[in-house]
Every structure is written in C-alpha cells, then in structure tokens.
CSV table of C-alpha atoms in Angstrom, one decimal:
chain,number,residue,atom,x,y,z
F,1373,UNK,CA,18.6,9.3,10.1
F,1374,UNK,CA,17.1,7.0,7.3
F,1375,UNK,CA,18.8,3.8,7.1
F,1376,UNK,CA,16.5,2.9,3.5
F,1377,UNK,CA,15.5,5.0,0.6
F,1378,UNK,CA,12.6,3.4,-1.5
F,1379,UNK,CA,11.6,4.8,-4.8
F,1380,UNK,CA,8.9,4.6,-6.6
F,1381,UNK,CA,9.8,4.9,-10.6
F,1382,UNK,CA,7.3,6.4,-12.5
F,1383,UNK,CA,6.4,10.0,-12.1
F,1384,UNK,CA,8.4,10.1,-9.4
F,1385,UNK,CA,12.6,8.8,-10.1
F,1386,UNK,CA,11.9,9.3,-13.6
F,1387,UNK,CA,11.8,11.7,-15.9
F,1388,UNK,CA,8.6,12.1,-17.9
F,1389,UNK,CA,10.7,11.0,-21.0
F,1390,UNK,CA,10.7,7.5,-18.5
F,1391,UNK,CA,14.7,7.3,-18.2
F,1392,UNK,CA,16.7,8.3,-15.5
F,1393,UNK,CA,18.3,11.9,-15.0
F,1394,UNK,CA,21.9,12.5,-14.4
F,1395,UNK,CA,21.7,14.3,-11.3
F,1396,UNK,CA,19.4,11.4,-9.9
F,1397,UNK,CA,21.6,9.4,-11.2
F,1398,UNK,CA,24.4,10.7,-9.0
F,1399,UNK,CA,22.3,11.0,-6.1
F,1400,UNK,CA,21.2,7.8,-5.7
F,1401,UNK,CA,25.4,7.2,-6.1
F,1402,UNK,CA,25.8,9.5,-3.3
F,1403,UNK,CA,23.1,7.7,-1.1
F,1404,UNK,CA,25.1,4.3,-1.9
F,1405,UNK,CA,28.6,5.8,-0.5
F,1406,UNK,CA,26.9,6.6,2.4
F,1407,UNK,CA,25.7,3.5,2.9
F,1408,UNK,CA,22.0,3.9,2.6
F,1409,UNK,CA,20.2,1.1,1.5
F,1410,UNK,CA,18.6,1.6,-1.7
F,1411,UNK,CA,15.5,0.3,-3.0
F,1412,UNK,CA,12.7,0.6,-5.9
F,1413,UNK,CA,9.2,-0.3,-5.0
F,1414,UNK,CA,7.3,0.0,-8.5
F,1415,UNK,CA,4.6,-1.7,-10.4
F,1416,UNK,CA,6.9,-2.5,-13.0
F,1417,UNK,CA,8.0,-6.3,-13.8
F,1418,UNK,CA,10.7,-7.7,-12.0
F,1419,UNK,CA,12.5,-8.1,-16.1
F,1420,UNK,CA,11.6,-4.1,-16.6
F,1421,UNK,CA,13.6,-3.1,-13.4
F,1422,UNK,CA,16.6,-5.5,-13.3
F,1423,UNK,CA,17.5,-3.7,-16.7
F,1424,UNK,CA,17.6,-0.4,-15.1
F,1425,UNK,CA,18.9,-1.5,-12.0
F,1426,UNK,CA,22.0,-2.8,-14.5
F,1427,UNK,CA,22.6,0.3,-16.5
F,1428,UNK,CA,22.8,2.1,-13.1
F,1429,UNK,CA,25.3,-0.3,-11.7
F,1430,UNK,CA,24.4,0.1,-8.3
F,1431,UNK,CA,23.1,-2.5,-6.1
F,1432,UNK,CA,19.0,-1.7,-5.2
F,1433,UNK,CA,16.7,-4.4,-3.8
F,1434,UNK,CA,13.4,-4.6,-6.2
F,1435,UNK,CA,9.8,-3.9,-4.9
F,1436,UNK,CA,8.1,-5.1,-8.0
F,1437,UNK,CA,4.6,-5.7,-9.2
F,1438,UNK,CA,3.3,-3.2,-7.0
F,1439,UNK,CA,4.5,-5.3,-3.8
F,1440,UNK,CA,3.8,-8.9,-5.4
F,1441,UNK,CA,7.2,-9.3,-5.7
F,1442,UNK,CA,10.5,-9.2,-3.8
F,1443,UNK,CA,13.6,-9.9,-4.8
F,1444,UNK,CA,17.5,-9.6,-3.3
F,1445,UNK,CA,20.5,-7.6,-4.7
F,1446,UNK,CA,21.4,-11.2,-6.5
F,1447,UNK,CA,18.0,-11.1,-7.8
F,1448,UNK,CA,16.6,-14.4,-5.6
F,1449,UNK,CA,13.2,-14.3,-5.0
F,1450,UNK,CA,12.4,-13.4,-0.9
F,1451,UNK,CA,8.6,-12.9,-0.9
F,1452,UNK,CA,5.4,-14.0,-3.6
F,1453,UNK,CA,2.0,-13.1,-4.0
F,1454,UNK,CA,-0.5,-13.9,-6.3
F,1455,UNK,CA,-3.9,-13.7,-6.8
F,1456,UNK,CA,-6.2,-16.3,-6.4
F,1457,UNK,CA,-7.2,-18.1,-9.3
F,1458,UNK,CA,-10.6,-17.8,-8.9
F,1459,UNK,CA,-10.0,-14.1,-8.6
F,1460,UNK,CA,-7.8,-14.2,-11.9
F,1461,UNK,CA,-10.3,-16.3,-14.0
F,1462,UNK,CA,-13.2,-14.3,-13.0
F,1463,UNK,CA,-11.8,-10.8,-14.1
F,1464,UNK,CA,-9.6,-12.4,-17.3
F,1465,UNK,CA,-13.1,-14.0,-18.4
F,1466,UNK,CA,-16.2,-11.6,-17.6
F,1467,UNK,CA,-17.1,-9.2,-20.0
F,1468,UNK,CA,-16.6,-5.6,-18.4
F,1469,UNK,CA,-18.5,-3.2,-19.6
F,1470,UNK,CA,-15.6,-1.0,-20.9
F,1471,UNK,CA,-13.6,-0.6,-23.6
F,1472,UNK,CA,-10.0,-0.7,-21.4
F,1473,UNK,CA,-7.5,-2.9,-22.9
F,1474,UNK,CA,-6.8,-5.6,-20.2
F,1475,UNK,CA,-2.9,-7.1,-19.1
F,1476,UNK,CA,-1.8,-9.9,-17.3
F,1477,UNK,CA,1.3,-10.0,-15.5
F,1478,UNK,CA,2.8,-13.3,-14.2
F,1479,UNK,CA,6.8,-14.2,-14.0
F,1480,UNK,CA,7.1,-14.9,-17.5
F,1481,UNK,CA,6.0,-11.7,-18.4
F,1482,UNK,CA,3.3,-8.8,-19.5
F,1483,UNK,CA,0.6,-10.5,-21.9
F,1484,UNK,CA,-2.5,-9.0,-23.4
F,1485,UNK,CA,-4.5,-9.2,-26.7
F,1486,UNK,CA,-4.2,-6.2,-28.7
F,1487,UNK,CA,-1.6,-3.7,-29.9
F,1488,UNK,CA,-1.2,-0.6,-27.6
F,1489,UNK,CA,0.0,2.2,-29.8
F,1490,UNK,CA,2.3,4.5,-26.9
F,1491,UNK,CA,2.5,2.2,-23.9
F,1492,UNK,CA,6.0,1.2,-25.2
F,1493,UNK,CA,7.4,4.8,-24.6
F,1494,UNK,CA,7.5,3.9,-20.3
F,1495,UNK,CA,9.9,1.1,-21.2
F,1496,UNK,CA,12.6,2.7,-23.5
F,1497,UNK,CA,15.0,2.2,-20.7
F,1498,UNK,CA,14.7,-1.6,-20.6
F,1499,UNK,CA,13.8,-2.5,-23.6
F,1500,UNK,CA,11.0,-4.7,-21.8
F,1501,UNK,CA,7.4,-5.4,-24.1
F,1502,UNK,CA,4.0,-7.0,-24.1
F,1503,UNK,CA,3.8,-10.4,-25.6
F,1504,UNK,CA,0.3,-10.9,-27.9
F,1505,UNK,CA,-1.8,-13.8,-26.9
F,1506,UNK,CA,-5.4,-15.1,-26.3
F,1507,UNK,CA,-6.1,-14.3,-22.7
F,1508,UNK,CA,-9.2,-16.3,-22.3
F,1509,UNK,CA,-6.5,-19.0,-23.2
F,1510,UNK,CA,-3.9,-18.0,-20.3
F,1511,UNK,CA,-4.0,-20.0,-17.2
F,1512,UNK,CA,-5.4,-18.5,-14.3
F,1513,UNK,CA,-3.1,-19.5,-11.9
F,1514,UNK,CA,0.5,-17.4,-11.0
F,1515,UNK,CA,-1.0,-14.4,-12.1
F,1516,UNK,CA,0.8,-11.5,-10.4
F,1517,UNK,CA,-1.6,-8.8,-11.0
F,1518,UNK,CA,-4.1,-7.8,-14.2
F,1519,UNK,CA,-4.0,-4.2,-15.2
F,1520,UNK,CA,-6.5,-1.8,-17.4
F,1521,UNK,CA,-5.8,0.8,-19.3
F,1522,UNK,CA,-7.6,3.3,-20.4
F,1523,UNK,CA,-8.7,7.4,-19.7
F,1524,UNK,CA,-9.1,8.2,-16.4
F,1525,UNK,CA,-13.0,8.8,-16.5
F,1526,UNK,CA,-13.6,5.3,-18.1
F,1527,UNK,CA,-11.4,3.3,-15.0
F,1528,UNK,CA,-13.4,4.8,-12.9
F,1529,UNK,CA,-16.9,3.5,-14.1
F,1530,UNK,CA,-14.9,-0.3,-14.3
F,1531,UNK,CA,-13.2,0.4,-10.5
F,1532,UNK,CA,-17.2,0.4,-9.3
F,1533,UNK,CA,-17.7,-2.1,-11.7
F,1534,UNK,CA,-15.0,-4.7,-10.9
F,1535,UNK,CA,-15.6,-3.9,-6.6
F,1536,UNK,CA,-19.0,-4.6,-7.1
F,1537,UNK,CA,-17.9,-8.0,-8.7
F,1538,UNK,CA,-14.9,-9.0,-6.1
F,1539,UNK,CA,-15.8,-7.1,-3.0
F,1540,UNK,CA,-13.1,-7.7,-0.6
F,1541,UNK,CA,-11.3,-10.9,-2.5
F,1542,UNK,CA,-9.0,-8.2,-4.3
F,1543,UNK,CA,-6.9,-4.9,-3.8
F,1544,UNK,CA,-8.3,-2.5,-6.8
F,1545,UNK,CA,-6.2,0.8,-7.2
F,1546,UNK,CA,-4.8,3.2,-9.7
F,1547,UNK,CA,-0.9,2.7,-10.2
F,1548,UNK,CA,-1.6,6.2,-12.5
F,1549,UNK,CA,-3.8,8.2,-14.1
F,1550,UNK,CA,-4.6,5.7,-17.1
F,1551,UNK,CA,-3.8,2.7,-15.1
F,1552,UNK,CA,-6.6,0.4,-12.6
F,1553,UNK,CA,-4.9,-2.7,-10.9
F,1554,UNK,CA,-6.6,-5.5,-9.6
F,1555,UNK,CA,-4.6,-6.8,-7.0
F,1556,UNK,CA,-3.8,-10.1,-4.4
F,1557,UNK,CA,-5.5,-8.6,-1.2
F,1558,UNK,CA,-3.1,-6.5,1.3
F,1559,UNK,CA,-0.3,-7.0,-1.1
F,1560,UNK,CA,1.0,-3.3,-1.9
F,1561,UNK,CA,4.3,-1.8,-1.4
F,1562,UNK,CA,3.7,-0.9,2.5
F,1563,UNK,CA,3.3,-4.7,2.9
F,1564,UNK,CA,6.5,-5.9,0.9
F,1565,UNK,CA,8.4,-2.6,2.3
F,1566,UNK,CA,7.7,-4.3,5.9
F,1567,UNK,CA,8.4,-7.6,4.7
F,1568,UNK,CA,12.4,-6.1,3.6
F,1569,UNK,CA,13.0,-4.3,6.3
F,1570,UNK,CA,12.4,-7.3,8.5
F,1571,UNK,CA,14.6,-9.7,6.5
F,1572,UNK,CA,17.2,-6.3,6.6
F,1573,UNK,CA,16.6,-5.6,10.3
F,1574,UNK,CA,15.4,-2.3,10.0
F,1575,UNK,CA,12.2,-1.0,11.0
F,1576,UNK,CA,10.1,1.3,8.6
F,1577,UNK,CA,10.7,4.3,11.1
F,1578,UNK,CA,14.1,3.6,9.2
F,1579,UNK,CA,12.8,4.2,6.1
F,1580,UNK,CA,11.9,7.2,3.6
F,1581,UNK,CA,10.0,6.5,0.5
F,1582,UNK,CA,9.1,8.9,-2.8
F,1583,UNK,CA,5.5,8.6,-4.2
F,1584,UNK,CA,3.0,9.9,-6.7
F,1585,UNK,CA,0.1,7.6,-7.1
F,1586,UNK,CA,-2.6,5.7,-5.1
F,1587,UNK,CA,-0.2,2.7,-5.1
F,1588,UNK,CA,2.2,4.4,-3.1
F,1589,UNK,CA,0.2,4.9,-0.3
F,1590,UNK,CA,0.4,2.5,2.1
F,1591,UNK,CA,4.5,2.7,1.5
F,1592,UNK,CA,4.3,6.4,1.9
F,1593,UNK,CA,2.0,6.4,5.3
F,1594,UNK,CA,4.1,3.9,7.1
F,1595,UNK,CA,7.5,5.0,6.5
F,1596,UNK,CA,9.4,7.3,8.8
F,1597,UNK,CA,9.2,9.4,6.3
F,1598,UNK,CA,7.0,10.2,3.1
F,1599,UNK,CA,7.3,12.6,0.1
F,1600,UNK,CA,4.9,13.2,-2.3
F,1601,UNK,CA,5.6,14.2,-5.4
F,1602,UNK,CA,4.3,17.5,-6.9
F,1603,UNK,CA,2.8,16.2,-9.4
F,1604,UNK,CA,1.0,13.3,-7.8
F,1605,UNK,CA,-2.6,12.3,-8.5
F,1606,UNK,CA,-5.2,15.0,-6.7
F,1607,UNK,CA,-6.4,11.6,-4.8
F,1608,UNK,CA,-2.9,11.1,-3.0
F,1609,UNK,CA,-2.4,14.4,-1.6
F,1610,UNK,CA,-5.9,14.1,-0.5
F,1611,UNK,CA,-5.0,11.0,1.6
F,1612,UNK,CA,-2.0,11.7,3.1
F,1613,UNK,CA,-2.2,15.9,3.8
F,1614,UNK,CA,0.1,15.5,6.4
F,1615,UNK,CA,3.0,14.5,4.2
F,1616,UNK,CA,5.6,17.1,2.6
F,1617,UNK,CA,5.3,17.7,-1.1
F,1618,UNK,CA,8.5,18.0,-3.2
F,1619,UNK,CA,8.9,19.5,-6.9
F,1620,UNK,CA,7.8,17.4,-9.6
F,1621,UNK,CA,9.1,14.5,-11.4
F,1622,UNK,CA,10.3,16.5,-14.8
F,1623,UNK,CA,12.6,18.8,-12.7
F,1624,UNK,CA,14.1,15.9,-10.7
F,1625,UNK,CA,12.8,16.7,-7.6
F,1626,UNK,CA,13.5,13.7,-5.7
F,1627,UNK,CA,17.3,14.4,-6.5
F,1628,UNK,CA,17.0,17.9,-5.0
F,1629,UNK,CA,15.6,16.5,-1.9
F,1630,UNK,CA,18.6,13.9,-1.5
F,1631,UNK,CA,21.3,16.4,-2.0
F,1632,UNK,CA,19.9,18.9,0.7
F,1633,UNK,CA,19.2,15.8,3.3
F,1634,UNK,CA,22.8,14.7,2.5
F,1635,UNK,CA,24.4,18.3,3.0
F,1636,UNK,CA,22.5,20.3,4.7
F,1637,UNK,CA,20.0,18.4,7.3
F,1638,UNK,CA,19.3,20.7,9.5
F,1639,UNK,CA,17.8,23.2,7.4
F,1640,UNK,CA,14.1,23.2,6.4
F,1641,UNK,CA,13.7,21.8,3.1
F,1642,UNK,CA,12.7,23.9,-0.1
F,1643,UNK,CA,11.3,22.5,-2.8
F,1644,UNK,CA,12.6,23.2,-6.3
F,1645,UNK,CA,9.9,24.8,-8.4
C-alpha cells in the first residue's frame, strides 16, 4: 500500500491547457482523506508551485527545480543544490552554437534576455513570469539550474554540444520536448524523492510516482511504483519498458488511475483511452 503519491506537473497532473482538472482535483482530495502523503516533484520554481499548491488548498510537500529544491508543507526549505559556479559561468558566458533562448533559475526567480512569445501559457495557473535582464551580468553563484529552449532537433545538437563542454561536472537532460536542463550533478527528483522520504520515514518502496519526461526517471525507477504517462517522450518509455503506461495527460489519466487504486485494488488496472 503506498504511503506517498509524487506528481510530476506537466504533461502528466495537468491538463495540456497547464491548469488542473476537476476530477484530479478531487482525486488528489480523496488521496488526502486517506491519509496519503502528497507530493509534487516538478521542474517548476518553488514561486510557480506554492501558487497552485494554494488554489488547491491541500497540503503537498514541493519537489521543485527538478530536485534542486525541497521544501515542507510550511514552505521551509529541507534540502538545496546548486550548481557550481564555475559550471554556471561557463554555460551563461560561452557562445553555443544554437539559436535556443537560455534561462536562469535561482531563488529569486526565472531570468533570461529576450521575450518568449508562448512560454507564458504553462504558467496561467500561477501567474509566475520571466524577469528581462543581461545574463552575462547575473552572478554565477546560487544558480539552481539554466534551461534552453528551443525545437527538439536543435537541443539535441547543443545536448552533444554542452557534454562535450562539461563532461561529468553537470546533469544535462530534457524536462520536455522543447526543454534541455543543465543540471547540479545527481540532483534529480529520485535524489530529492529519497531525501523526503527519509526526513518522512518512509522508504521509496512506499512511494508511487507519475511521469512523462527524461526528468522523471530516476523518480520513476526507484519508486515502488512507476507510471508513465501515455504521452511521454519516446525516450522514457524506452528506458523504463518495465513500467505500466497510463492514458495521457489531456484525459486525466493520472486521476483514473487513483480512483481505481482507491476503490477497486485488486483488480488489474485499465487504462482510459
């Protein structure tokens, strides 16, 4: 019996439209009453999440920053990870040979240099935005994580690139289809997903976690149990063919899965089309 639901956010708790559906919404009510402890593990900023978290009213522990952060029901900060400066300076000051619009993520907030027509749309929920400034101007230090976005075919020319350049100072991974991370080394959701359960007294066989990108998989493969998404990057499936696939995001497929675990456990699972 899991003890700890973690969710990823993006293509998998939320709707394309990036809000919240009502029958996830009561689902994740349902998991509360029963006294499951609830928990988003995302690459969104900790100011992005604590919004939702809000409008929900429930209480969730926050997985944020694609495991650089941690932070308590209260919103105290348990665990932080950054990268290393030198790491930071190098990618914020080389010239890439892409045409990817760069972002910087520290605790004050999501910082980059030029107007992204669309990105906005993922944060309707919170109201949370990119501030404009010179990034070759931004310290280097306390930087969570820097992001690029751009089509899928072009990130993967700069992921060869920027491995070439860092080699093993830096975790490098999709968080989507558009977006390449760089990383503080063995800082990902499995990591911080350990790190809670110890500070909660659980053990990740304790655990089931929802999933659709490359940044979910070390949460996904060391939990007791994993779900991937339907539609989930080609890449994940590909890593993890052992795990179960549920329905897709747009059809709330993760709330489908909750309300058969919750009534009707010891029936084999089938997943909404």
């Amino acid at each position: 019996m899991a003890r700890l639901a973690a969710f990823d956010m993006d293509g998998t708790l939320l709707l394309p439209t990036h809000r919240l559906g009502k029958e996830t919404i009561d689902s994740l009510h349902a998991l509360h009453q029963r006294d499951i402890t609830i928990t988003f593990a995302t690459g969104r900023h900790l100011m992005d999440v604590q919004k939702v978290r809000e409008q929900i009213t429930l209480p969730a522990w926050l997985i944020t920053g694609n495991g650089t952060r941690i932070h308590d029901l209260e919103g105290q900060l348990l665990f932080g990870c950054d990268l290393p400066s030198s790491v930071a300076e190098e990618v914020i000051h080389t010239h890439w040979k892409t045409p990817a619009s760069i972002h910087i993520f520290n605790d004050e907030g999501w910082f980059t240099d030029k107007p992204l027509l669309g990105v906005m749309e993922a944060h309707v929920m919170s109201g949370f935005h990119y501030q404009l400034r010179d990034l070759r101007q931004m310290p280097a230090h306390e930087v969570t994580k820097i992001c690029f976005i751009a089509p899928h075919e072009m990130l993967l020319e700069l992921k060869i690139e920027l491995q070439q350049a860092l080699g093993d100072r830096a975790n490098i991974c999709f968080s989507a289809w558009d977006c390449l991370e760089v990383l503080p080394l063995d800082c990902h959701k499995g990591a911080a997903l350990a790190r809670l359960c110890q500070h909660l007294t659980l053990t990740m066989a304790d655990c089931m976690a929802f999933g659709d990108a490359m940044n979910d998989r070390e949460m996904l493969e060391r939990v007791g149990k994993g779900f991937i998404m339907g539609n989930a990057m080609n890449q994940l499936k590909s890593s993890l063919p052992h795990l179960p696939i549920i329905g897709h995001c747009e059809t709330q497929a993760v709330s489908h899965y909750l309300n058969h675990w919750m009534t009707t456990p010891h029936l084999d699972y089938s997943p909404e089309c």
